[in-house]
Short mmCIF file of C-alpha atoms in Angstrom, two decimals:
data_model
loop_
_atom_site.label_atom_id
_atom_site.label_comp_id
_atom_site.label_asym_id
_atom_site.label_seq_id
_atom_site.Cartn_x
_atom_site.Cartn_y
_atom_site.Cartn_z
CA ASP A 21 11.73 18.01 -0.22
CA GLN A 22 8.55 15.34 -1.46
CA GLN A 23 8.00 15.92 -4.95
CA VAL A 24 4.60 14.29 -4.68
CA LYS A 25 2.49 14.55 -2.14
CA GLN A 26 -0.82 12.83 -0.32
CA ASN A 27 -1.73 14.35 2.65
CA SER A 28 -4.23 12.57 4.01
CA PRO A 29 -2.85 9.50 5.13
CA SER A 30 -6.44 7.87 5.49
CA LEU A 31 -9.99 7.81 4.78
CA SER A 32 -12.68 5.94 5.71
CA VAL A 33 -16.14 5.57 2.70
CA GLN A 34 -19.25 3.81 3.50
CA GLU A 35 -20.05 1.62 0.66
CA GLY A 36 -21.31 2.69 -2.31
CA ARG A 37 -20.40 6.20 -1.74
CA ILE A 38 -17.52 7.47 -3.46
CA SER A 39 -14.02 7.45 -2.90
CA ILE A 40 -11.91 10.66 -3.32
CA LEU A 41 -8.07 10.50 -3.26
CA ASN A 42 -5.97 13.97 -3.49
CA CYS A 43 -2.61 14.41 -4.49
CA ASP A 44 -0.29 17.19 -5.06
CA TYR A 45 3.24 17.95 -6.67
CA THR A 46 5.35 20.20 -7.43
CA ASN A 47 7.87 19.78 -10.65
CA SER A 48 5.80 21.37 -13.41
CA MET A 49 8.03 19.28 -15.36
CA PHE A 50 6.15 15.70 -14.79
CA ASP A 51 4.20 15.01 -17.42
CA TYR A 52 2.86 11.19 -16.80
CA PHE A 53 0.34 10.39 -13.64
CA LEU A 54 -0.07 6.87 -12.35
CA TRP A 55 -2.39 5.59 -9.03
CA TYR A 56 -1.64 2.05 -7.99
CA LYS A 57 -3.14 0.44 -5.76
CA LYS A 58 -1.26 -1.91 -2.66
CA TYR A 59 -3.05 -4.60 -0.28
CA PRO A 60 -0.96 -5.64 2.61
CA ALA A 61 2.23 -8.16 2.02
CA GLU A 62 1.37 -7.65 -1.90
CA GLY A 63 3.32 -5.10 -4.19
CA PRO A 64 1.85 -2.47 -5.37
CA THR A 65 -0.68 -2.94 -8.14
CA PHE A 66 -1.35 -0.67 -11.26
CA LEU A 67 -4.60 0.93 -11.48
CA ILE A 68 -5.05 3.81 -13.72
CA SER A 69 -2.61 6.56 -15.27
CA ILE A 70 -3.26 9.88 -16.95
CA SER A 71 -0.86 11.91 -19.44
CA SER A 72 -0.91 15.80 -19.08
CA ILE A 73 -2.62 16.63 -22.23
CA LYS A 74 -5.58 15.22 -20.97
CA ASP A 75 -7.06 16.42 -17.65
CA LYS A 76 -9.82 13.51 -17.33
CA ASN A 77 -9.17 9.40 -17.17
CA GLU A 78 -12.16 6.95 -16.61
CA ASP A 79 -12.20 3.16 -16.70
CA GLY A 80 -15.11 1.02 -14.77
CA ARG A 81 -15.32 2.42 -11.61
CA PHE A 82 -12.29 4.62 -11.50
CA THR A 83 -11.95 8.05 -12.85
CA VAL A 84 -8.45 10.13 -12.25
CA PHE A 85 -8.87 14.04 -12.86
CA LEU A 86 -5.79 16.08 -13.51
CA ASN A 87 -5.46 19.78 -12.95
CA LYS A 88 -1.99 20.94 -14.47
CA SER A 89 -2.70 24.22 -13.03
CA ALA A 90 -3.14 23.59 -9.14
CA LYS A 91 -0.85 20.81 -9.99
CA HIS A 92 -3.18 18.10 -8.22
CA LEU A 93 -4.61 15.04 -9.26
CA SER A 94 -7.08 12.78 -7.68
CA LEU A 95 -8.85 9.27 -7.69
CA HIS A 96 -12.36 9.08 -7.67
CA ILE A 97 -13.77 5.57 -6.98
CA VAL A 98 -17.98 5.10 -7.88
CA PRO A 99 -19.61 3.10 -6.48
CA SER A 100 -16.77 2.05 -3.53
CA GLN A 101 -16.40 -1.43 -3.08
CA PRO A 102 -15.57 -3.22 0.98
CA GLY A 103 -12.40 -4.77 -1.52
CA ASP A 104 -11.31 -1.41 -2.26
CA SER A 105 -9.51 -0.87 0.99
CA ALA A 106 -5.74 -0.83 0.11
CA VAL A 107 -3.15 1.54 -0.04
CA TYR A 108 -3.58 3.85 -2.86
CA PHE A 109 -0.49 5.82 -3.99
CA CYS A 110 -0.02 8.57 -6.60
CA ALA A 111 3.23 8.76 -8.85
CA ALA A 112 4.74 10.90 -11.28
CA THR A 113 7.14 10.76 -13.83
CA PHE A 114 8.38 11.85 -17.35
CA PHE A 115 6.57 9.52 -20.30
CA ASN A 116 8.41 7.76 -22.36
CA GLN A 117 11.95 8.75 -20.81
CA ALA A 118 14.49 5.59 -20.84
CA GLY A 119 14.63 4.37 -17.20
CA THR A 120 12.29 7.28 -16.12
CA ALA A 121 11.63 5.94 -12.24
CA LEU A 122 8.08 6.79 -10.79
CA ILE A 123 8.14 9.54 -7.94
CA PHE A 124 5.86 8.44 -5.51
CA GLY A 125 3.92 9.77 -2.48
CA LYS A 126 3.77 8.48 0.72
CA GLY A 127 -0.07 7.09 0.21
CA THR A 128 -3.52 7.03 1.47
CA THR A 129 -5.13 4.22 3.42
CA LEU A 130 -8.68 3.90 2.31
CA SER A 131 -11.47 1.89 4.23
CA VAL A 132 -14.61 0.98 2.71
CA SER A 133 -17.05 -0.37 5.26
CA SER A 134 -20.28 -2.32 4.27
CA GLY B 16 5.04 -17.05 -13.83
CA ALA B 17 3.57 -14.01 -15.33
CA GLY B 18 4.60 -11.21 -12.82
CA VAL B 19 7.42 -9.67 -11.37
CA SER B 20 8.76 -12.74 -8.93
CA GLN B 21 10.99 -11.54 -5.58
CA SER B 22 12.85 -13.87 -3.58
CA PRO B 23 13.13 -14.61 -0.43
CA ARG B 24 9.37 -12.90 0.35
CA TYR B 25 11.19 -12.58 4.41
CA LYS B 26 14.48 -12.21 5.00
CA VAL B 27 16.00 -11.23 8.65
CA ALA B 28 19.74 -10.76 9.35
CA LYS B 29 22.10 -9.66 11.56
CA ARG B 30 23.76 -6.41 11.40
CA GLY B 31 27.23 -6.69 9.53
CA GLN B 32 25.33 -9.39 7.81
CA ASP B 33 25.53 -9.45 3.89
CA VAL B 34 22.68 -10.42 1.38
CA ALA B 35 21.22 -10.62 -1.41
CA LEU B 36 17.43 -10.07 -2.94
CA ARG B 37 16.26 -11.75 -6.42
CA CYS B 38 13.89 -10.13 -8.81
CA ASP B 39 12.84 -12.03 -11.75
CA PRO B 40 11.13 -9.65 -14.01
CA ILE B 41 8.79 -10.78 -16.61
CA SER B 42 9.99 -12.22 -19.41
CA GLY B 43 10.98 -10.04 -22.46
CA HIS B 44 11.32 -6.62 -19.70
CA VAL B 45 13.59 -4.29 -20.94
CA SER B 46 13.74 -1.71 -18.25
CA LEU B 47 14.35 -3.59 -14.70
CA PHE B 48 13.89 -0.90 -11.40
CA TRP B 49 14.46 -1.25 -7.80
CA TYR B 50 12.93 0.66 -5.28
CA GLN B 51 13.35 0.95 -1.19
CA GLN B 52 9.87 1.03 0.31
CA ALA B 53 10.20 2.31 4.57
CA LEU B 54 7.74 1.88 7.02
CA GLY B 55 4.76 4.67 5.95
CA GLN B 56 6.38 6.04 3.06
CA GLY B 57 6.07 5.62 -0.69
CA PRO B 58 8.89 3.30 -2.75
CA GLU B 59 11.77 5.36 -3.58
CA PHE B 60 13.56 4.20 -6.56
CA LEU B 61 17.46 2.71 -5.80
CA THR B 62 18.73 1.69 -9.37
CA TYR B 63 17.30 1.06 -13.16
CA PHE B 64 18.58 -1.67 -15.67
CA GLN B 65 18.39 -1.75 -19.29
CA ASN B 66 18.62 -5.01 -20.65
CA GLU B 67 22.01 -5.51 -18.69
CA ALA B 68 23.57 -2.26 -18.34
CA GLN B 69 22.89 -0.51 -15.16
CA LEU B 70 22.07 3.10 -16.49
CA ASP B 71 21.04 4.80 -13.00
CA LYS B 72 22.08 3.94 -9.45
CA SER B 73 22.37 7.57 -8.07
CA GLY B 74 19.43 6.10 -5.61
CA LEU B 75 21.65 3.79 -4.34
CA PRO B 76 22.52 4.89 -0.41
CA SER B 77 25.50 3.65 0.24
CA ASP B 78 28.43 1.53 -1.41
CA ARG B 79 27.20 -0.91 0.69
CA PHE B 80 24.45 -1.36 -2.56
CA PHE B 81 25.51 -3.29 -5.16
CA ALA B 82 22.96 -4.73 -7.83
CA GLU B 83 23.44 -6.25 -11.19
CA ARG B 84 21.89 -7.97 -13.62
CA PRO B 85 24.61 -9.89 -15.55
CA GLU B 86 22.32 -11.85 -18.62
CA GLY B 87 19.84 -8.87 -18.84
CA SER B 88 16.86 -11.19 -17.01
CA VAL B 89 17.03 -11.99 -13.61
CA SER B 90 18.46 -9.37 -10.99
CA THR B 91 19.98 -9.59 -7.66
CA LEU B 92 20.65 -6.59 -4.81
CA LYS B 93 22.99 -6.93 -2.60
CA ILE B 94 23.14 -5.03 0.60
CA GLN B 95 27.06 -5.72 2.68
CA ARG B 96 27.43 -4.96 5.88
CA THR B 97 24.04 -4.75 6.95
CA GLN B 98 23.15 -2.12 9.24
CA GLN B 99 19.02 -1.50 11.15
CA GLU B 100 18.39 1.37 8.65
CA ASP B 101 18.47 -0.85 5.91
CA SER B 102 15.18 -2.65 7.44
CA ALA B 103 12.52 -1.90 4.49
CA VAL B 104 11.00 -3.50 1.82
CA TYR B 105 12.82 -3.97 -1.31
CA LEU B 106 10.70 -3.77 -4.50
CA CYS B 107 11.58 -4.62 -8.13
CA ALA B 108 9.84 -3.52 -11.15
CA SER B 109 10.05 -3.59 -14.57
CA SER B 110 8.29 -2.61 -17.93
CA PRO B 111 8.75 -3.97 -21.41
CA GLY B 112 10.72 -1.25 -23.30
CA THR B 113 12.66 1.39 -22.29
CA GLY B 114 10.14 4.74 -21.52
CA ASP B 115 7.23 2.45 -21.53
CA GLN B 116 4.46 2.62 -18.69
CA PRO B 117 3.39 1.45 -16.21
CA GLN B 118 5.81 -0.42 -14.05
CA HIS B 119 4.75 -3.80 -13.22
CA PHE B 120 6.06 -4.31 -9.34
CA GLY B 121 6.82 -7.96 -7.42
CA ASP B 122 5.21 -8.42 -3.99
CA GLY B 123 8.78 -7.47 -2.63
CA THR B 124 11.46 -8.63 0.02
CA ARG B 125 10.70 -7.86 3.66
CA LEU B 126 14.20 -6.74 5.06
CA SER B 127 14.79 -6.91 9.07
CA ILE B 128 17.84 -6.12 10.29
CA LEU B 129 18.81 -7.08 14.37
#
């Protein structure tokens, strides 16, 4: 049973518009969430994270929103750029617990057209 | 280098052969994780090292999989008597402390079993 779900396999957006990537989780005990970006033939690169004590975290063009009651988080990219085209993985974990693995979703492929 | 380094980048083996995959984490990082990423899936946890101690190997799919980190730095993931279902990308990640986030990933080894 998947604990982290990214239900949209792909998303296409025009350059300059907003990209919204969604992620749902089932385990209410998760208290830390991360987004990773992955280009072909490269490893995942950390993008942004959020602790469960917050509902929003912003870093430049990237904002992550967390809705704990709905067990839902989203990544907003504004404005989207062609270089943002990649696979985006949502991951959940338990913060500051030694050796806790990241639980990943299946990823969403974002395509930004110019 | 400054990042996590994995070798080889690509490995092709015949079914039944043994393979060894190497991970060189970021210098000084205490925690080291191995993940397996099948096609179209997110990375899935295999095993965790804290320095040289393997504290969690609950994700290893069978006793054909073995990992070590004898001096607390470089780690090797070994797969004996490979089978076609072992074909995947194997990712290594490290983090500075025992509960730190984010984990920093290498570019992975793509293993193909013929």
